[in-house]
C-alpha positions as a printed Julia matrix, in Angstrom:
203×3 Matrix{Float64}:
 66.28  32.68  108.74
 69.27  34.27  106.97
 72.21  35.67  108.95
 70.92  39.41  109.35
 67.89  38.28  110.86
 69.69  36.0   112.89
 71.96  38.49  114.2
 68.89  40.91  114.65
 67.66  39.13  117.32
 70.57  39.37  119.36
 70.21  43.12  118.82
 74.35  43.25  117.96
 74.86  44.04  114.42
 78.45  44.74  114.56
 79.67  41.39  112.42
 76.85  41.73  109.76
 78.01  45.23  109.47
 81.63  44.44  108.91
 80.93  41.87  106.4
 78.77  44.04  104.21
 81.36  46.88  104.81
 83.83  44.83  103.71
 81.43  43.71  101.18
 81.18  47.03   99.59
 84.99  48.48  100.12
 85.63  45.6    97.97
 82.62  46.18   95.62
 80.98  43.03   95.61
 77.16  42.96   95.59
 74.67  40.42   96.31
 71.41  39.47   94.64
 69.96  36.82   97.07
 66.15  37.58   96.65
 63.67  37.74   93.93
 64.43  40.43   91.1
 62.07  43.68   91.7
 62.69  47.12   92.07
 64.81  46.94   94.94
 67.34  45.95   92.2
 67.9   49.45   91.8
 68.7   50.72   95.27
 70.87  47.51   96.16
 72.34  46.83   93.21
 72.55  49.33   90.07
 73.37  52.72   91.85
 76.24  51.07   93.12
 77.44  49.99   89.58
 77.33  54.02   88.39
 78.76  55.64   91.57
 81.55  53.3    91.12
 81.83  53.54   87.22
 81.7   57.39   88.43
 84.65  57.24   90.84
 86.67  55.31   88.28
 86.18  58.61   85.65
 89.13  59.46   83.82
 90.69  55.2    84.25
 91.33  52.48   81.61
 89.25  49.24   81.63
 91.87  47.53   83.41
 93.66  50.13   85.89
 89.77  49.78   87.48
 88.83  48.14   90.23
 86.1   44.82   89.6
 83.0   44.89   90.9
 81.8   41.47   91.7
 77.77  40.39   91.69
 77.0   37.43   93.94
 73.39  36.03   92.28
 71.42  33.3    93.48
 68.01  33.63   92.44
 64.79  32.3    91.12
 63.97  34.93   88.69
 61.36  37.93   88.76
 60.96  40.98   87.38
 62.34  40.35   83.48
 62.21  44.52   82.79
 63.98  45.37   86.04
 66.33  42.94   84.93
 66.97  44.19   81.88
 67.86  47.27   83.31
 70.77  46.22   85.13
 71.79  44.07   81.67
 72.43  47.37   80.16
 74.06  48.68   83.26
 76.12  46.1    83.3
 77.25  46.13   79.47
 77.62  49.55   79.55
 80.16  49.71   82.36
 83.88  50.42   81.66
 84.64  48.86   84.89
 84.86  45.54   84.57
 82.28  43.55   86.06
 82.31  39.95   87.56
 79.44  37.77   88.02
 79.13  34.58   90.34
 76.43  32.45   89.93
 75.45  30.2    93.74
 72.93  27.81   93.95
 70.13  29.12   91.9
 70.36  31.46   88.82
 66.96  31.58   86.89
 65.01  33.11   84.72
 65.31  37.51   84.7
 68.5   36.4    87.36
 69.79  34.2    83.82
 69.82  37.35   81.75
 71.3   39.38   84.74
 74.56  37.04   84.55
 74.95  36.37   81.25
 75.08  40.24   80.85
 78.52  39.82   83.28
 82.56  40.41   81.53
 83.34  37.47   83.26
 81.21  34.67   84.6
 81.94  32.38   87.21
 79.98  29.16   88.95
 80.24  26.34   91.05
 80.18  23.14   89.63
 75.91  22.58   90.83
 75.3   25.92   90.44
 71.42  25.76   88.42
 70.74  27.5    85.56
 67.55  27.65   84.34
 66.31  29.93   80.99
 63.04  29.92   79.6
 60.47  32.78   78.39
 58.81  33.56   81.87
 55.15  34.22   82.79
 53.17  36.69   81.32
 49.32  37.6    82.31
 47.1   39.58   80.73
 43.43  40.81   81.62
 42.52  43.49   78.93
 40.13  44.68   76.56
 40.7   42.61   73.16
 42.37  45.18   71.42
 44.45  46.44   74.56
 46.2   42.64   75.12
 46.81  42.6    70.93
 48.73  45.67   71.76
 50.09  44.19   74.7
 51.13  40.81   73.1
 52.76  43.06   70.31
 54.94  44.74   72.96
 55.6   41.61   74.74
 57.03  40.17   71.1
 59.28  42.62   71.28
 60.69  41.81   74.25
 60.88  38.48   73.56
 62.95  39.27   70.38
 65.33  41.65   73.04
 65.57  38.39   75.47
 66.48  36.37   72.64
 69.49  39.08   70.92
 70.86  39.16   74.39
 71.22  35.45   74.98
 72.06  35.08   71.59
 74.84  37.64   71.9
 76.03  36.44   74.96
 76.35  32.94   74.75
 77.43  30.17   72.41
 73.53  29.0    72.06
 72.84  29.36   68.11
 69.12  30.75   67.23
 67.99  27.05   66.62
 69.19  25.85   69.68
 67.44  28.99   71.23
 63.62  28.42   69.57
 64.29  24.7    70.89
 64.54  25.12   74.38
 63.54  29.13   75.74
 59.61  28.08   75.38
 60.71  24.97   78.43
 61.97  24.66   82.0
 65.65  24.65   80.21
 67.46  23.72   83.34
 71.36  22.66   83.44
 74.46  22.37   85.6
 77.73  24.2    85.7
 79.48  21.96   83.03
 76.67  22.15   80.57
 76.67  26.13   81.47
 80.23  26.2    80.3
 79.54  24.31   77.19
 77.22  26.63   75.97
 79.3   29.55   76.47
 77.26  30.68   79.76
 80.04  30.62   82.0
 83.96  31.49   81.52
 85.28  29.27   84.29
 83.68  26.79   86.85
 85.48  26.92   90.67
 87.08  23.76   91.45
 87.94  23.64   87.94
 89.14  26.37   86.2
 90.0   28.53   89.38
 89.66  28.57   93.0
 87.68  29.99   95.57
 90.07  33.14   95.61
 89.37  34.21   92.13
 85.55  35.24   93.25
 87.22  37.12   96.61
């Protein structure tokens, strides 16, 4: 049971509502679910109404927003949309991966200006799930359309990373899971807490 539920049931929401007010006067936002539509509501319209307030600022006379993620992946196209929301912010934008960050949540924080993780933070990238139940000639089309996205995946990681192409077509067709360190080594993550900063820097 997570904390809101928790504090649901004693019908006294006053500390969840602090935290998430605090939460949000200091524009940090949470993923901590599966990636779907919701990402849009909780997550992205936040990014432009801030982006929005900051009209008229420099890069750095903005205040961060921070993303908390930890999550197994879902919806790779929802996903995507926040990637470009992300790149396409002039406020800078910090990303902290916890626990889990997998799959469409991978592209989400690679997508970050700065990336942060815990030592055991999981990473895991590969090329997703894909089902299709189509005439013949409708799932050629489809296939087609999902090459293309494949091809967008790859540019992003590509871009966004120190993985060259090779090491790419090696490992995105796997379950390519790694740790913090090996996150840092391939130019996932800028700095790993406990190492290169402390708890503070993601606060």
């Amino acid at each position: 049971m997570d904390l809101k539920s928790i504090l649901d049931t004693t019908n006294d929401n006053t500390f969840f509502d602090e935290v998430i007010r605090d939460f949000y006067d200091n524009r940090i936002l949470i993923i901590n679910d599966e990636i779907n539509e919701n990402l849009i509501e909780d997550c992205i319209i936040y990014i432009l109404r801030w982006n929005q307030a900051d009209k008229g600022l420099s890069s750095k006379d903005r205040k961060p927003i921070t993303i908390y993620i930890n999550s197994g992946g879902g919806d790779s196209i929802i996903a995507m949309q926040l990637v470009d929301v992300i790149k396409a912010s002039m406020t800078p934008i910090k990303v902290l991966g916890m626990s889990l960050v997998a799959s469409a949540a991978f592209h989400i924080f690679i997508a970050g200006h700065e990336r942060v993780c815990f030592d055991n933070t999981i990473f895991l990238m590969h090329d997703g799930d894909v089902t299709i139940s189509n005439s013949t000639s409708k799932a050629k089309d489809t296939m087609k359309f999902i090459e293309e996205l494949d091809n967008r995946y790859k540019n992003h990681v590509l871009s966004s990373t120190k993985m060259t192409e090779e090491f790419y077509d090696d490992h995105y067709d796997i379950e390519f899971f790694f740790f913090g360190n090996k996150a840092k080594e391939y130019g996932v993550v800028d700095k790993i807490i406990g190492e290169d900063c402390t708890m503070d820097y993601i606060y």
